[in-house]
XYZ file of C-alpha atoms in Angstrom:
737
model
C -0.064 0.082 -0.041
C 1.262 3.448 -0.940
C 1.058 5.763 1.893
C -1.055 8.745 0.924
C 0.410 12.277 1.112
C -1.502 15.598 1.449
C -2.350 17.225 -1.892
C -0.222 20.283 -2.885
C -2.076 23.490 -2.175
C -1.868 24.459 -5.858
C -4.060 21.388 -6.688
C -6.818 22.599 -4.446
C -7.983 25.365 -6.747
C -7.208 25.930 -10.435
C -6.891 29.758 -11.088
C -6.619 31.863 -14.168
C -4.562 35.039 -13.963
C -5.504 38.475 -15.350
C -2.273 38.417 -17.288
C -3.658 35.260 -19.205
C -6.461 37.364 -20.672
C -5.701 39.523 -23.755
C -7.397 42.763 -22.498
C -7.354 45.181 -19.714
C -11.122 45.755 -19.270
C -14.315 44.553 -20.818
C -14.423 47.801 -22.792
C -11.662 46.167 -24.960
C -13.815 43.088 -25.670
C -15.910 42.510 -28.725
C -19.517 41.572 -28.459
C -19.918 37.630 -28.346
C -21.711 36.747 -31.701
C -21.750 32.876 -31.101
C -23.319 30.634 -28.629
C -21.149 29.355 -25.744
C -20.929 25.583 -26.146
C -24.327 23.738 -26.750
C -23.085 22.235 -29.982
C -25.355 19.126 -29.564
C -28.341 21.238 -28.594
C -28.007 23.596 -31.567
C -27.588 20.743 -33.927
C -30.782 19.092 -32.616
C -32.680 22.359 -32.556
C -31.865 23.129 -36.164
C -32.745 19.614 -37.208
C -36.113 19.702 -35.473
C -36.946 23.157 -36.860
C -36.051 22.188 -40.413
C -37.610 18.744 -40.728
C -41.261 18.998 -41.790
C -42.494 15.421 -41.202
C -45.409 14.856 -38.796
C -44.555 14.384 -35.009
C -41.079 16.124 -35.155
C -41.882 18.681 -32.451
C -39.139 19.389 -29.940
C -38.391 19.014 -26.250
C -35.579 21.300 -24.921
C -34.258 19.858 -21.650
C -31.848 21.141 -19.096
C -31.828 22.860 -15.775
C -33.308 26.319 -15.402
C -30.830 29.177 -15.896
C -28.658 27.754 -18.705
C -29.987 29.860 -21.379
C -32.428 27.523 -23.161
C -34.998 30.255 -24.004
C -32.334 32.655 -25.160
C -30.679 30.180 -27.523
C -34.022 28.887 -28.796
C -35.453 32.379 -29.385
C -32.226 33.349 -31.234
C -32.270 30.554 -33.595
C -35.994 30.692 -34.130
C -35.733 34.494 -34.887
C -33.079 33.929 -37.516
C -35.178 31.135 -39.055
C -38.651 32.887 -38.737
C -37.553 36.125 -40.426
C -36.857 34.366 -43.678
C -40.241 32.470 -43.748
C -43.460 33.880 -45.166
C -45.897 35.653 -42.947
C -48.834 33.407 -42.297
C -52.456 33.980 -43.022
C -54.899 36.114 -40.988
C -57.856 34.142 -39.567
C -61.442 35.529 -39.002
C -64.585 34.025 -37.792
C -67.796 35.119 -39.541
C -71.476 34.193 -38.918
C -72.793 30.955 -40.350
C -76.399 32.009 -41.317
C -77.444 28.315 -41.935
C -75.958 26.896 -38.683
C -75.478 29.736 -36.362
C -73.814 27.769 -33.563
C -71.017 26.873 -35.970
C -69.138 30.123 -37.044
C -67.266 29.864 -40.234
C -63.315 29.997 -40.097
C -62.075 32.438 -42.925
C -58.461 32.397 -44.033
C -57.256 35.669 -45.704
C -53.719 36.872 -46.695
C -51.842 38.739 -43.895
C -53.194 42.133 -43.461
C -56.429 41.494 -45.404
C -58.200 40.205 -42.350
C -58.011 43.653 -40.672
C -59.125 45.272 -43.704
C -62.120 43.032 -44.060
C -63.034 43.613 -40.568
C -62.975 47.426 -41.025
C -64.859 47.107 -44.287
C -67.702 45.268 -42.518
C -67.713 47.656 -39.678
C -67.978 50.476 -42.332
C -70.654 48.580 -44.099
C -72.748 48.264 -40.975
C -72.625 52.070 -40.305
C -73.282 52.970 -43.956
C -76.141 50.344 -44.223
C -77.862 51.625 -41.088
C -77.548 55.300 -41.860
C -78.755 54.680 -45.391
C -81.727 52.579 -44.266
C -82.548 55.217 -41.561
C -82.385 57.998 -44.186
C -84.679 56.021 -46.379
C -87.175 55.366 -43.618
C -87.356 59.118 -42.719
C -87.548 60.073 -46.405
C -90.606 61.458 -48.220
C -90.146 58.619 -50.621
C -90.596 55.918 -47.926
C -93.519 57.778 -46.323
C -95.218 58.462 -49.726
C -94.730 54.947 -50.793
C -96.338 53.503 -47.688
C -99.120 56.324 -47.949
C -100.045 55.208 -51.597
C -100.294 51.465 -50.351
C -102.400 52.539 -47.426
C -104.716 54.963 -49.532
C -105.122 52.113 -52.153
C -106.317 49.510 -49.548
C -108.306 52.040 -47.568
C -110.377 52.497 -50.753
C -110.743 48.829 -51.209
C -111.874 48.303 -47.626
C -114.221 51.336 -47.773
C -115.990 49.927 -50.922
C -116.293 46.590 -48.998
C -117.936 48.368 -46.169
C -120.573 49.606 -48.479
C -121.254 46.008 -49.619
C -122.281 44.254 -46.396
C -122.201 40.829 -48.205
C -118.278 41.149 -48.662
C -117.425 42.247 -45.108
C -115.711 38.904 -44.408
C -112.926 39.893 -46.962
C -111.581 42.791 -44.892
C -109.070 40.689 -42.755
C -107.755 39.433 -46.109
C -107.265 42.922 -47.506
C -105.423 43.895 -44.207
C -103.066 40.975 -44.801
C -102.449 41.931 -48.386
C -101.817 45.531 -47.447
C -99.093 44.315 -44.787
C -97.565 42.015 -47.440
C -97.513 44.888 -49.986
C -95.794 47.290 -47.535
C -93.186 44.553 -46.572
C -92.519 43.968 -50.384
C -92.105 47.694 -50.894
C -89.890 48.006 -47.931
C -87.860 44.926 -48.883
C -87.201 46.085 -52.430
C -86.287 49.434 -51.261
C -83.799 48.032 -48.789
C -82.278 45.676 -51.337
C -81.900 48.695 -53.707
C -80.219 50.731 -50.816
C -77.764 47.887 -49.796
C -77.040 46.517 -53.113
C -74.335 49.001 -54.116
C -72.759 48.569 -50.707
C -72.713 44.884 -51.047
C -71.595 44.955 -54.537
C -68.644 47.072 -53.630
C -67.637 44.320 -51.108
C -68.136 41.552 -53.689
C -66.016 43.307 -56.106
C -63.202 43.850 -53.564
C -63.306 40.217 -52.359
C -64.266 38.370 -55.558
C -61.459 36.017 -55.082
C -62.848 34.602 -51.909
C -65.819 32.215 -52.214
C -66.581 32.201 -48.473
C -66.931 35.850 -48.426
C -69.216 35.943 -51.418
C -71.515 33.307 -49.901
C -71.478 35.208 -46.652
C -72.476 38.415 -48.282
C -75.274 36.734 -50.307
C -76.744 35.248 -47.056
C -76.189 38.588 -45.159
C -78.309 40.596 -47.701
C -81.241 38.384 -47.090
C -80.728 38.381 -43.358
C -80.563 42.249 -43.331
C -83.998 42.451 -45.176
C -85.496 39.942 -42.722
C -84.192 41.496 -39.478
C -83.840 45.245 -40.395
C -86.378 46.181 -37.669
C -84.490 44.268 -34.990
C -81.681 46.842 -34.934
C -83.352 49.900 -36.494
C -86.103 51.319 -34.180
C -88.628 54.234 -34.272
C -88.739 56.505 -31.333
C -92.315 56.762 -30.176
C -91.955 60.352 -29.069
C -90.011 61.746 -31.955
C -90.881 59.307 -34.660
C -87.242 59.408 -35.565
C -85.203 56.048 -36.434
C -81.947 55.107 -34.759
C -79.758 52.061 -34.287
C -77.134 50.725 -31.963
C -73.833 49.529 -33.352
C -73.747 46.918 -30.429
C -77.154 45.507 -30.956
C -77.171 41.846 -30.828
C -78.581 41.377 -34.252
C -75.730 43.430 -35.814
C -73.199 40.795 -34.488
C -74.065 38.640 -37.394
C -72.481 41.076 -39.801
C -69.347 41.613 -37.649
C -65.956 40.012 -38.295
C -64.060 38.482 -35.406
C -60.322 38.732 -36.391
C -58.721 36.134 -34.189
C -55.274 36.316 -35.835
C -54.012 39.535 -37.232
C -50.598 39.205 -38.889
C -50.789 42.649 -40.608
C -47.671 43.973 -38.674
C -45.690 40.687 -38.687
C -42.381 40.156 -40.396
C -41.734 36.615 -40.973
C -43.288 33.643 -39.118
C -44.578 34.038 -35.544
C -42.617 32.983 -32.359
C -44.994 32.538 -29.408
C -43.931 31.809 -25.922
C -46.659 30.311 -23.463
C -45.240 30.461 -19.970
C -48.408 29.436 -18.151
C -50.191 27.102 -20.552
C -53.998 26.257 -20.020
C -56.652 25.184 -22.332
C -57.682 28.800 -22.785
C -54.175 30.223 -23.517
C -53.345 27.354 -25.821
C -56.508 26.523 -27.754
C -59.186 29.105 -27.307
C -61.451 30.834 -24.893
C -65.169 31.371 -25.802
C -66.497 33.954 -23.318
C -70.079 33.820 -22.173
C -72.519 36.492 -20.816
C -75.291 35.831 -18.474
C -78.782 36.539 -19.760
C -81.833 35.487 -17.795
C -80.409 32.754 -15.830
C -78.658 31.339 -18.898
C -75.214 31.653 -20.552
C -75.060 32.847 -24.123
C -72.140 33.682 -26.413
C -71.619 34.820 -30.058
C -68.712 34.700 -32.601
C -67.193 37.950 -31.259
C -66.650 36.350 -27.896
C -64.235 33.751 -29.429
C -60.757 34.612 -28.235
C -57.700 33.268 -29.929
C -55.262 30.827 -28.260
C -51.598 30.626 -28.671
C -51.913 27.856 -31.338
C -53.868 30.317 -33.449
C -51.197 32.997 -32.988
C -48.339 30.678 -33.652
C -49.991 28.962 -36.577
C -47.447 28.943 -39.521
C -44.644 29.368 -36.954
C -43.487 28.353 -33.646
C -44.933 27.802 -30.276
C -42.605 27.499 -27.146
C -44.377 26.103 -24.044
C -43.225 25.534 -20.510
C -43.337 21.764 -20.202
C -43.568 21.364 -16.531
C -46.567 23.593 -16.176
C -48.250 21.970 -19.335
C -47.842 18.483 -17.808
C -49.678 19.621 -14.689
C -52.570 20.859 -16.643
C -54.218 17.683 -17.991
C -56.844 19.362 -20.120
C -54.403 21.693 -21.883
C -51.973 18.758 -22.497
C -54.530 16.485 -23.992
C -56.018 19.432 -26.092
C -52.434 20.121 -27.539
C -51.962 16.584 -28.336
C -55.288 16.332 -30.106
C -54.615 19.350 -32.230
C -51.158 18.068 -33.214
C -52.517 14.573 -34.078
C -55.366 16.227 -35.983
C -53.527 19.030 -37.666
C -56.445 21.174 -36.665
C -57.434 23.559 -33.894
C -60.568 22.219 -32.730
C -62.689 24.331 -30.256
C -65.002 22.132 -28.165
C -68.141 23.657 -26.649
C -67.873 24.121 -22.774
C -70.321 22.350 -20.557
C -71.721 24.161 -17.618
C -70.895 22.867 -14.217
C -74.208 23.805 -12.938
C -77.294 21.992 -14.134
C -79.475 24.871 -13.131
C -77.618 27.243 -15.539
C -78.299 26.479 -19.225
C -75.451 27.448 -21.602
C -75.441 28.152 -25.191
C -72.012 27.601 -26.753
C -70.242 27.433 -30.149
C -68.491 24.956 -32.307
C -66.451 27.079 -34.636
C -65.176 25.528 -37.767
C -61.736 23.860 -37.153
C -58.711 25.792 -38.379
C -55.967 23.858 -40.223
C -52.733 23.814 -37.940
C -49.271 24.058 -39.148
C -46.951 24.764 -36.188
C -43.648 23.665 -34.665
C -44.011 23.186 -30.886
C -41.086 23.347 -28.626
C -41.495 22.197 -25.019
C -38.997 23.689 -22.549
C -38.344 21.765 -19.326
C -36.192 19.696 -17.118
C -34.912 16.145 -17.683
C -37.219 14.637 -15.114
C -40.268 15.938 -16.837
C -38.885 14.547 -20.102
C -38.260 11.061 -18.738
C -41.619 11.038 -16.947
C -43.506 11.877 -20.167
C -41.483 9.239 -22.022
C -42.517 6.469 -19.382
C -46.015 7.541 -18.723
C -47.422 9.067 -21.944
C -47.499 6.785 -24.975
C -48.323 9.831 -27.146
C -45.343 11.849 -26.145
C -42.601 10.259 -28.259
C -44.909 10.159 -31.262
C -45.484 13.795 -31.135
C -42.150 14.948 -29.821
C -39.405 13.030 -31.632
C -36.621 15.601 -31.164
C -34.830 15.780 -27.922
C -32.638 19.033 -27.592
C -30.419 18.189 -24.603
C -28.432 21.252 -23.326
C -25.040 20.797 -21.600
C -24.600 22.154 -18.290
C -20.746 22.415 -18.705
C -18.144 23.102 -21.407
C -14.609 22.165 -21.460
C -12.162 24.582 -19.744
C -9.843 25.138 -22.582
C -8.045 28.324 -24.039
C -10.739 28.656 -26.816
C -13.648 28.464 -24.306
C -11.947 30.782 -21.731
C -11.723 33.402 -24.488
C -15.462 32.932 -25.454
C -16.446 33.027 -21.666
C -14.518 36.362 -21.254
C -16.462 37.631 -24.278
C -19.669 36.498 -22.775
C -18.948 38.395 -19.590
C -18.066 41.432 -21.575
C -21.184 41.158 -23.695
C -23.428 40.985 -20.487
C -21.470 43.951 -18.969
C -21.928 46.068 -22.087
C -25.693 45.120 -22.748
C -26.509 45.804 -19.171
C -24.673 49.173 -19.389
C -22.498 48.343 -16.258
C -19.186 49.618 -15.276
C -16.150 48.131 -17.170
C -14.812 44.831 -15.492
C -11.070 44.600 -15.157
C -9.496 41.478 -16.495
C -8.884 40.392 -12.924
C -12.538 40.451 -12.162
C -13.252 38.426 -15.472
C -10.642 35.848 -14.315
C -12.386 35.581 -10.937
C -15.782 35.007 -12.563
C -14.364 32.361 -14.861
C -12.903 30.453 -11.695
C -16.238 30.880 -10.096
C -17.707 29.168 -13.147
C -15.585 26.119 -12.640
C -16.732 26.126 -8.925
C -20.317 25.982 -10.231
C -19.240 23.120 -12.557
C -17.568 21.375 -9.700
C -14.697 20.558 -12.006
C -11.341 22.167 -12.752
C -11.535 21.112 -16.307
C -15.081 22.405 -16.998
C -16.992 25.840 -17.076
C -20.571 26.145 -16.073
C -23.199 27.127 -18.549
C -25.508 28.285 -15.986
C -25.708 31.855 -17.368
C -28.197 33.180 -14.935
C -25.851 32.513 -12.034
C -23.013 34.403 -13.874
C -25.211 37.269 -14.925
C -26.480 37.625 -11.406
C -22.851 37.665 -10.060
C -21.823 40.391 -12.694
C -24.674 42.555 -11.723
C -24.057 42.239 -7.969
C -20.276 42.852 -8.453
C -21.076 45.992 -10.330
C -23.317 47.017 -7.578
C -20.698 46.534 -4.796
C -18.045 48.421 -7.038
C -20.319 51.372 -7.373
C -21.153 51.466 -3.797
C -17.436 51.850 -3.074
C -17.283 54.663 -5.714
C -15.124 52.598 -8.083
C -15.222 53.259 -11.849
C -13.923 49.718 -12.716
C -15.009 46.477 -11.183
C -12.121 44.522 -9.909
C -11.427 40.911 -8.489
C -12.207 42.204 -4.897
C -15.700 43.218 -5.995
C -16.498 39.854 -7.514
C -15.151 38.177 -4.351
C -17.240 40.314 -2.094
C -20.338 39.647 -4.322
C -19.844 35.935 -3.948
C -19.359 36.392 -0.250
C -22.391 38.541 0.078
C -24.633 35.922 -1.879
C -23.569 33.278 0.568
C -24.080 35.455 3.656
C -27.672 36.130 2.530
C -28.381 32.407 2.633
C -26.147 30.965 5.275
C -28.266 31.435 8.397
C -29.013 27.675 8.788
C -25.324 26.808 8.296
C -24.360 29.357 10.983
C -26.755 28.033 13.432
C -25.540 24.444 13.035
C -21.760 25.488 13.236
C -22.716 27.496 16.356
C -24.400 24.405 17.958
C -21.102 22.432 17.217
C -19.026 25.250 18.681
C -21.303 25.366 21.851
C -21.192 21.448 22.098
C -24.987 20.972 21.625
C -23.940 18.867 18.709
C -21.015 16.687 19.413
C -18.339 16.950 16.522
C -14.811 16.298 17.810
C -11.866 17.840 15.944
C -9.165 16.565 18.238
C -8.257 13.427 20.117
C -9.218 9.757 19.244
C -12.247 7.413 19.796
C -13.081 3.835 18.966
C -15.926 3.221 16.528
C -16.484 6.846 15.708
C -15.753 8.838 12.541
C -16.494 12.302 11.317
C -18.424 11.954 8.049
C -19.343 14.750 5.787
C -22.563 15.376 3.933
C -24.040 18.178 2.103
C -27.276 20.111 3.196
C -29.205 22.247 0.668
C -31.233 25.455 1.769
C -32.879 26.972 -1.298
C -30.183 27.525 -3.789
C -27.407 27.317 -1.075
C -25.392 24.210 -0.220
C -23.066 23.773 2.793
C -20.893 21.085 4.306
C -22.645 19.213 7.207
C -20.176 17.367 9.377
C -21.816 14.409 11.236
C -20.602 11.925 13.823
C -21.068 8.206 12.735
C -20.714 5.601 15.399
C -20.493 1.846 15.438
C -20.893 -0.896 17.843
C -20.146 -4.703 17.326
C -21.025 -7.961 19.106
C -21.768 -11.521 18.552
C -24.510 -12.232 16.081
C -25.846 -13.795 12.961
C -24.090 -11.620 10.258
C -26.398 -8.483 10.235
C -25.720 -4.784 10.409
C -28.457 -2.772 11.929
C -28.681 0.653 10.299
C -30.542 2.823 12.876
C -31.304 5.446 10.367
C -32.756 2.969 8.180
C -34.710 1.113 10.977
C -36.460 4.352 11.966
C -37.359 5.043 8.245
C -35.270 8.160 7.973
C -32.921 6.605 5.178
C -33.371 6.280 1.508
C -32.525 3.408 -0.725
C -29.045 4.553 -1.764
C -28.132 4.744 1.904
C -29.456 1.294 2.596
C -27.591 -0.023 -0.419
C -24.339 1.237 0.986
C -24.961 -0.626 4.260
C -25.355 -3.940 2.345
C -22.231 -3.219 0.433
C -20.292 -2.727 3.717
C -21.817 -6.017 5.002
C -20.692 -7.820 1.845
C -17.254 -6.360 2.106
C -16.756 -7.522 5.739
C -18.167 -10.914 5.339
C -16.210 -11.731 2.121
C -13.031 -10.259 3.156
C -12.683 -11.390 6.756
C -15.023 -14.543 6.899
C -14.706 -16.440 3.561
C -14.455 -19.886 5.156
C -16.435 -19.449 8.366
C -19.975 -18.080 9.360
C -20.178 -14.354 9.512
C -21.198 -14.043 13.178
C -21.159 -10.421 13.577
C -24.087 -8.132 14.827
C -23.218 -4.486 14.357
C -25.190 -1.271 14.544
C -24.392 2.046 12.733
C -25.834 5.355 13.753
C -25.698 8.881 12.320
C -25.590 10.650 15.766
C -27.738 13.745 16.251
C -29.271 13.467 12.623
C -33.115 13.866 12.889
C -33.929 14.395 9.241
C -34.164 12.300 6.009
C -30.896 10.947 4.935
C -29.945 9.358 1.471
C -26.793 8.700 -0.552
C -23.629 6.653 -0.029
C -20.999 9.195 0.408
C -20.499 8.209 4.086
C -19.992 4.622 3.354
C -16.160 4.849 3.705
C -16.571 6.493 7.081
C -19.173 3.912 8.186
C -16.897 1.044 7.138
C -13.930 2.602 8.978
C -16.029 3.015 12.187
C -16.903 -0.684 12.009
C -13.278 -1.606 11.435
C -12.261 0.531 14.342
C -14.890 -0.990 16.731
C -13.957 -4.644 15.510
C -10.206 -4.038 16.075
C -10.801 -1.853 19.105
C -8.417 0.699 17.810
C -9.335 4.337 18.044
C -9.941 6.789 15.116
C -8.245 10.177 14.876
C -11.055 12.693 15.372
C -8.952 15.460 13.776
C -9.725 13.962 10.486
C -13.015 13.767 8.500
C -13.850 11.473 5.658
C -16.207 11.334 2.586
C -16.340 8.799 0.006
C -18.473 5.839 -1.338
C -16.985 2.280 -1.032
C -17.566 -0.832 -3.305
C -17.682 -4.529 -2.345
C -13.768 -4.739 -2.893
C -13.003 -1.808 -0.704
C -12.332 0.681 -3.572
C -13.197 4.193 -2.888
C -15.624 5.856 -5.284
C -16.548 9.543 -6.188
C -19.126 11.612 -4.357
C -20.547 15.075 -4.917
C -20.260 18.264 -3.232
C -16.703 17.760 -2.298
C -15.834 21.508 -2.010
C -18.644 22.137 0.487
C -17.885 19.178 2.556
C -14.209 20.209 2.844
C -14.996 23.833 3.574
C -17.631 22.625 6.206
C -15.091 20.677 8.294
C -12.527 23.480 7.850
C -14.863 26.003 9.201
C -15.637 23.673 12.217
C -12.101 23.196 12.936
C -11.165 26.816 12.593
C -13.947 27.686 14.988
C -12.583 25.155 17.557
C -8.962 26.106 16.760
C -6.698 24.724 14.126
C -4.138 22.365 15.593
C -1.950 21.701 12.534
C -2.949 18.146 11.882
C -6.468 18.426 10.896
C -7.809 17.622 7.427
C -10.172 15.653 5.236
C -9.953 12.428 3.195
C -11.568 12.458 -0.153
C -11.696 9.911 -3.064
C -8.767 10.417 -5.429
C -11.112 10.770 -8.382
C -12.640 13.924 -6.748
C -9.315 15.846 -6.801
C -10.328 17.212 -10.115
C -13.426 18.823 -8.579
C -11.512 20.917 -6.153
C -12.170 24.586 -6.361
C -11.750 25.366 -2.732
C -11.875 28.917 -1.044
C -8.615 30.841 -0.781
C -8.335 30.589 2.977
C -8.262 26.932 2.714
C -5.629 27.080 0.116
C -3.574 29.323 2.586
C -4.104 26.754 5.451
C -2.925 23.994 3.172
C 0.112 26.197 2.099
C 1.115 26.825 5.707
C 0.363 23.155 6.560
C -2.250 23.792 9.076
C -4.970 21.928 7.241
C -4.563 19.030 4.913
C -6.482 17.353 2.104
C -5.768 13.596 1.433
C -6.801 11.689 -1.601
C -7.514 7.942 -1.188
C -8.159 5.069 -3.526
C -8.864 2.213 -1.163
C -10.271 1.519 2.352
C -6.847 0.438 3.474
C -5.546 4.106 2.847
C -8.415 5.453 4.782
C -7.885 3.232 7.736
C -4.114 3.962 7.735
C -4.725 7.719 7.832
C -7.446 7.641 10.421
C -5.575 5.378 12.861
C -1.871 5.798 11.867
C -1.320 2.024 11.986
C -0.890 -0.525 9.180
C -4.108 -2.116 8.184
C -2.414 -5.319 7.125
C -2.095 -7.461 4.017
C -2.522 -11.208 3.477
C 0.734 -13.230 3.024
C 1.240 -16.267 0.751
C -0.536 -18.381 3.398
C -3.509 -16.198 3.259
C -3.011 -14.799 6.774
C -2.549 -11.208 7.892
C 0.632 -10.157 9.572
C 0.569 -9.931 13.428
C -0.168 -6.753 15.120
C -2.028 -5.323 12.189
C -5.621 -3.956 12.283
C -7.081 -6.570 9.879
C -5.228 -9.346 11.876
C -7.127 -8.254 14.915
C -10.348 -7.952 13.155
C -10.069 -11.485 11.577
C -9.203 -13.055 14.886
C -12.127 -11.427 16.634
C -14.517 -12.503 13.953
C -13.164 -16.066 14.293
C -13.749 -15.921 17.899
C -17.343 -14.806 17.249
C -17.833 -17.605 14.896
C -16.449 -20.210 17.351
C -18.645 -18.782 20.194
C -21.672 -18.861 17.943
C -20.998 -22.613 17.054
C -20.572 -23.484 20.665
C -23.803 -21.835 21.535
C -25.765 -23.464 18.738
C -24.542 -26.967 19.531
C -25.537 -26.776 23.141
């Protein structure tokens, strides 16, 4: 076994120096004109946008804050502006089936013109008819008919035998007056309608509509033109219900649009996606009309692109099913609503479906994507293109230069104070910390943007004209300080000994393990005391945390791996007669994960060998059945957490943390820890096997089997094997009695 040595302080944080950047301030940087990384996502996005086959809609996945919306909008904008402007869509009255308004497609801009033309027609028609009704021509015409029939009636009165014909004459008079009125109205509105026919002669639906409208006006003219009983003057109301049949509901107006539409639906619902038909209450019933049909985002995005929040859409079952139905059918179908109350009768509409040609892009996290893949058989049929966004990019010379340009672009677009190259270098290092990898940079642009804005704030507060590295460091510190109340309380409890964490001395069967606690967006190291007790038994390990149902499956798995390692390594040819218990002391919340399994195993080995563990060291790492140490997450927070506890209690010069060797590439530690490592007051050890961990924690040789298969005397493993052999003999003695 190679004896592990502390990591050199220069390996604990990778730094870029201001002199490595080819500029003095961000004023010297050109605006970034390309995307930072995301090659896979961009290729998938372009493929999904350009392919025209059915079902090739897209799902863009990745955590919030990495710039999915910005990148999608940028690529869509470039594509959309080269595409034709889609049609306008209107709804007009269906005179044959009033509850089924007719969908009318018109070239972009013509829908608005048609709507205005019909509004003008209504005004001109009503004023013209009123003028006619109030004219001498109208009054004279009616008077002539009346005089003519009055003479006939008078002559009948003189002939008593023909009196029964009088009612018939009154009917004929009324019919004659209506014919005179109808013919007059037709002659009045004919030039108005002819003008519309000529203008829209290419559109058959409009011509049919105008023909039906002419007859409807004649039949219902007195519904919206009334005579005042006091003045005998005629008037009309433009909002009268009967005039709605002649109005145009322009639900999609593309008159001002350039290229194809790009619509974002951040809070999808049935109404926002498909349509909303409003209703008004009239005499204990709900009624509606074609002007109360409100377009959904599918209408607005038709001929272009619709971007929808996937997580919220998945929660709204009605909206999700309606979207799938529209994509399958290739039409926007508006279903009539059903009243929830039987006592309220509702009259709804079934508008003619509108053909749908849209590319839908769902934006969400990976869990939502995987959930839809597993639980919804329609999902992969309709969303065949996965656009997977990378959370990291390689930290190489090219990407560092691009990252610097990104920072400069944010600074310039936000009109902030210029950032010195040292500030830019500090932000790039912070990006590697976010990525938890010295060879990677984070693509979580939101976090970088927030840090830039906050560093600018602190710089201006100190009356600086240029933001430097100190401002960036203070902004990071301030971000943490705003969120670290829970951490401070926990560390205070350790310092005040309410929570027992020893950072000096030795103890048998007790190890300082490290985990991570998350409070909102803030994570911090959480030192925990793990203890182990052993006795004669039947080869079982009691995990107290699991027994009280405060441990997850990964934690339980780690316990079984430890049991397998112990039994196979020390009791190959004899019954494994150990009964042991493990406890996470003073942990009262849910625990999961396997990053404490190295520490748990070391605590058991210490208890079996009855050899004390150094309490000035803490350990984190996962272990496999062969004793190999495996990678864990949150290594920086864990180290910093134990360092803070040691510093509060007092640094002794021998304290440190054991981490898996593979996690050395994740180290981006605080500068105060680098200084402590440099001055040899705090140490970071990287380990590959449990043997190295037990050596560092005890200072003793763990032992190795010789050619005969036995451990050397006076080694830890020799003592453990002997004790387990004694347990086995005692168990056999007890069972044979």
